[in-house]
C-alpha cells in the first residue's frame, strides 16, 4: 500500500484526517472547504519527471470525500509549471514556495474553487 506508512501510523493519520475534516464541516456547514496538499518538489527537481503524490494524499482525499470537503493535490499543477518553464517553485534558502510557486498555487486553488462553487457563490 503506501511505502513508508506503517499500519499504526496509517491508522492514526486516517483518524486525524477524519476528525479534522469532520470538525471543519460541522463548524462550517454551508462553506466550501478546500484542503490543499503540497507536492514532492524535490523529487521533481531531481528526477525531472512528474513525482508521485505525497504518501498521505489518499488518506486526506478520502477524509475530504467522506466529510463533504474538497481536496486539491498540487502535484499536477507544480509538474505542469515546472515542465513548461523549468523554474524552481521554492525559495533558495528553504522549502517554502517562492513568488512563482505561490502564483501556481493561487491559480490552482482558483480553478478548483470555480469548478466546485455553487453558481450563486461564484458570481
PDB file of C-alpha atoms in Angstrom:
ATOM      1  CA  UNK A   1       0.000   0.000   0.000  1.00  0.00           C
ATOM      2  CA  UNK A   2       1.831   3.201   0.998  1.00  0.00           C
ATOM      3  CA  UNK A   3       5.599   2.939   1.204  1.00  0.00           C
ATOM      4  CA  UNK A   4       6.814   4.358   4.484  1.00  0.00           C
ATOM      5  CA  UNK A   5       3.474   4.344   6.298  1.00  0.00           C
ATOM      6  CA  UNK A   6       3.278   1.550   8.834  1.00  0.00           C
ATOM      7  CA  UNK A   7      -0.149   0.286   9.869  1.00  0.00           C
ATOM      8  CA  UNK A   8      -0.163   2.096  13.223  1.00  0.00           C
ATOM      9  CA  UNK A   9       0.925   5.382  11.645  1.00  0.00           C
ATOM     10  CA  UNK A  10      -1.629   4.999   8.848  1.00  0.00           C
ATOM     11  CA  UNK A  11      -4.430   4.303  11.327  1.00  0.00           C
ATOM     12  CA  UNK A  12      -3.535   7.390  13.381  1.00  0.00           C
ATOM     13  CA  UNK A  13      -3.296   9.575  10.268  1.00  0.00           C
ATOM     14  CA  UNK A  14      -6.658   8.319   8.964  1.00  0.00           C
ATOM     15  CA  UNK A  15      -8.316   9.052  12.321  1.00  0.00           C
ATOM     16  CA  UNK A  16      -6.718  12.500  12.442  1.00  0.00           C
ATOM     17  CA  UNK A  17      -7.774  13.351   8.884  1.00  0.00           C
ATOM     18  CA  UNK A  18     -11.330  12.187   9.604  1.00  0.00           C
ATOM     19  CA  UNK A  19     -11.513  14.190  12.830  1.00  0.00           C
ATOM     20  CA  UNK A  20     -10.187  17.392  11.245  1.00  0.00           C
ATOM     21  CA  UNK A  21     -12.442  17.247   8.188  1.00  0.00           C
ATOM     22  CA  UNK A  22     -15.475  16.248  10.284  1.00  0.00           C
ATOM     23  CA  UNK A  23     -14.899  19.205  12.655  1.00  0.00           C
ATOM     24  CA  UNK A  24     -14.350  21.630   9.776  1.00  0.00           C
ATOM     25  CA  UNK A  25     -17.607  20.533   8.172  1.00  0.00           C
ATOM     26  CA  UNK A  26     -19.526  20.708  11.472  1.00  0.00           C
ATOM     27  CA  UNK A  27     -18.193  24.195  12.246  1.00  0.00           C
ATOM     28  CA  UNK A  28     -18.843  25.478   8.721  1.00  0.00           C
ATOM     29  CA  UNK A  29     -21.848  23.535   7.411  1.00  0.00           C
ATOM     30  CA  UNK A  30     -22.537  25.671   4.334  1.00  0.00           C
ATOM     31  CA  UNK A  31     -18.970  26.679   3.393  1.00  0.00           C
ATOM     32  CA  UNK A  32     -16.909  25.334   0.541  1.00  0.00           C
ATOM     33  CA  UNK A  33     -13.967  23.766   2.371  1.00  0.00           C
ATOM     34  CA  UNK A  34     -10.843  23.068   0.326  1.00  0.00           C
ATOM     35  CA  UNK A  35      -7.813  21.272   1.735  1.00  0.00           C
ATOM     36  CA  UNK A  36      -4.657  21.696  -0.344  1.00  0.00           C
ATOM     37  CA  UNK A  37      -1.771  19.213  -0.361  1.00  0.00           C
ATOM     38  CA  UNK A  38       1.743  20.156  -1.428  1.00  0.00           C
ATOM     39  CA  UNK A  39       3.767  18.078  -3.896  1.00  0.00           C
ATOM     40  CA  UNK A  40       7.164  16.397  -3.765  1.00  0.00           C
ATOM     41  CA  UNK A  41       9.013  19.222  -5.490  1.00  0.00           C
ATOM     42  CA  UNK A  42      12.459  17.940  -4.503  1.00  0.00           C
ATOM     43  CA  UNK A  43      11.852  14.672  -6.304  1.00  0.00           C
ATOM     44  CA  UNK A  44      10.505  16.592  -9.293  1.00  0.00           C
ATOM     45  CA  UNK A  45      13.686  18.687  -9.477  1.00  0.00           C
ATOM     46  CA  UNK A  46      15.964  15.662  -9.004  1.00  0.00           C
ATOM     47  CA  UNK A  47      14.265  13.333 -11.490  1.00  0.00           C
ATOM     48  CA  UNK A  48      12.967  15.983 -13.888  1.00  0.00           C
ATOM     49  CA  UNK A  49       9.758  13.969 -14.069  1.00  0.00           C
ATOM     50  CA  UNK A  50       6.310  14.086 -12.500  1.00  0.00           C
ATOM     51  CA  UNK A  51       6.637  12.928  -8.901  1.00  0.00           C
ATOM     52  CA  UNK A  52       4.247  10.530  -7.274  1.00  0.00           C
ATOM     53  CA  UNK A  53       1.752  12.254  -4.958  1.00  0.00           C
ATOM     54  CA  UNK A  54       2.873  12.557  -1.353  1.00  0.00           C
ATOM     55  CA  UNK A  55       2.319   9.386   0.632  1.00  0.00           C
ATOM     56  CA  UNK A  56      -0.701  10.574   2.619  1.00  0.00           C
ATOM     57  CA  UNK A  57      -2.657  12.178  -0.246  1.00  0.00           C
ATOM     58  CA  UNK A  58      -5.074   9.253  -0.485  1.00  0.00           C
ATOM     59  CA  UNK A  59      -5.830   9.454   3.245  1.00  0.00           C
ATOM     60  CA  UNK A  60      -6.702  13.170   3.125  1.00  0.00           C
ATOM     61  CA  UNK A  61      -8.561  12.789  -0.160  1.00  0.00           C
ATOM     62  CA  UNK A  62     -10.739  10.049   1.347  1.00  0.00           C
ATOM     63  CA  UNK A  63     -11.417  12.054   4.515  1.00  0.00           C
ATOM     64  CA  UNK A  64     -12.424  15.071   2.441  1.00  0.00           C
ATOM     65  CA  UNK A  65     -14.735  12.994   0.267  1.00  0.00           C
ATOM     66  CA  UNK A  66     -16.381  11.366   3.302  1.00  0.00           C
ATOM     67  CA  UNK A  67     -16.911  14.703   5.069  1.00  0.00           C
ATOM     68  CA  UNK A  68     -18.077  16.819   2.132  1.00  0.00           C
ATOM     69  CA  UNK A  69     -14.851  18.793   1.743  1.00  0.00           C
ATOM     70  CA  UNK A  70     -12.928  19.472  -1.439  1.00  0.00           C
ATOM     71  CA  UNK A  71      -9.339  18.322  -1.910  1.00  0.00           C
ATOM     72  CA  UNK A  72      -6.569  19.601  -4.168  1.00  0.00           C
ATOM     73  CA  UNK A  73      -3.273  17.801  -4.717  1.00  0.00           C
ATOM     74  CA  UNK A  74      -0.760  20.266  -6.193  1.00  0.00           C
ATOM     75  CA  UNK A  75       1.352  17.588  -7.911  1.00  0.00           C
ATOM     76  CA  UNK A  76      -0.144  18.116 -11.384  1.00  0.00           C
ATOM     77  CA  UNK A  77      -0.117  21.924 -11.140  1.00  0.00           C
ATOM     78  CA  UNK A  78       3.505  22.058  -9.997  1.00  0.00           C
ATOM     79  CA  UNK A  79       4.629  19.493 -12.541  1.00  0.00           C
ATOM     80  CA  UNK A  80       2.897  21.318 -15.424  1.00  0.00           C
ATOM     81  CA  UNK A  81       4.518  24.618 -14.419  1.00  0.00           C
ATOM     82  CA  UNK A  82       7.970  23.109 -13.920  1.00  0.00           C
ATOM     83  CA  UNK A  83       7.773  21.192 -17.182  1.00  0.00           C
ATOM     84  CA  UNK A  84       6.738  24.373 -19.025  1.00  0.00           C
ATOM     85  CA  UNK A  85       9.479  26.678 -17.772  1.00  0.00           C
ATOM     86  CA  UNK A  86      11.930  24.729 -15.565  1.00  0.00           C
ATOM     87  CA  UNK A  87      11.732  27.392 -12.850  1.00  0.00           C
ATOM     88  CA  UNK A  88      12.124  26.466  -9.199  1.00  0.00           C
ATOM     89  CA  UNK A  89       8.970  26.866  -7.138  1.00  0.00           C
ATOM     90  CA  UNK A  90      10.559  27.386  -3.746  1.00  0.00           C
ATOM     91  CA  UNK A  91      12.902  29.844  -2.076  1.00  0.00           C
ATOM     92  CA  UNK A  92      16.646  29.226  -2.426  1.00  0.00           C
ATOM     93  CA  UNK A  93      17.110  29.313   1.365  1.00  0.00           C
ATOM     94  CA  UNK A  94      14.280  26.923   2.322  1.00  0.00           C
ATOM     95  CA  UNK A  95      11.435  24.791   1.003  1.00  0.00           C
ATOM     96  CA  UNK A  96       8.676  27.435   1.199  1.00  0.00           C
ATOM     97  CA  UNK A  97       7.034  28.458  -2.059  1.00  0.00           C
ATOM     98  CA  UNK A  98       8.594  31.413  -3.816  1.00  0.00           C
ATOM     99  CA  UNK A  99       6.565  34.041  -5.699  1.00  0.00           C
ATOM    100  CA  UNK A 100       6.342  31.790  -8.771  1.00  0.00           C
ATOM    101  CA  UNK A 101       5.241  28.825  -6.641  1.00  0.00           C
ATOM    102  CA  UNK A 102       2.616  30.911  -4.841  1.00  0.00           C
ATOM    103  CA  UNK A 103       1.218  32.081  -8.192  1.00  0.00           C
ATOM    104  CA  UNK A 104       0.895  28.442  -9.325  1.00  0.00           C
ATOM    105  CA  UNK A 105      -0.884  27.558  -6.067  1.00  0.00           C
ATOM    106  CA  UNK A 106      -3.213  30.568  -6.309  1.00  0.00           C
ATOM    107  CA  UNK A 107      -4.219  29.665  -9.875  1.00  0.00           C
ATOM    108  CA  UNK A 108      -4.777  26.005  -8.947  1.00  0.00           C
ATOM    109  CA  UNK A 109      -6.938  26.972  -5.963  1.00  0.00           C
ATOM    110  CA  UNK A 110      -8.943  29.489  -8.001  1.00  0.00           C
ATOM    111  CA  UNK A 111      -9.531  26.922 -10.747  1.00  0.00           C
ATOM    112  CA  UNK A 112     -10.665  24.289  -8.242  1.00  0.00           C
ATOM    113  CA  UNK A 113     -12.974  26.698  -6.420  1.00  0.00           C
ATOM    114  CA  UNK A 114     -14.566  27.863  -9.678  1.00  0.00           C
ATOM    115  CA  UNK A 115     -15.260  24.226 -10.510  1.00  0.00           C
ATOM    116  CA  UNK A 116     -16.928  23.383  -7.195  1.00  0.00           C
ATOM    117  CA  UNK A 117     -18.642  26.570  -6.054  1.00  0.00           C
ATOM    118  CA  UNK A 118     -22.389  26.836  -6.458  1.00  0.00           C
ATOM    119  CA  UNK A 119     -23.339  29.323  -9.222  1.00  0.00           C
ATOM    120  CA  UNK A 120     -24.761  31.866  -6.736  1.00  0.00           C
ATOM    121  CA  UNK A 121     -21.453  31.977  -4.840  1.00  0.00           C
ATOM    122  CA  UNK A 122     -19.188  32.244  -7.865  1.00  0.00           C
ATOM    123  CA  UNK A 123     -20.761  35.362  -9.401  1.00  0.00           C
TER     124      UNK A 123
END
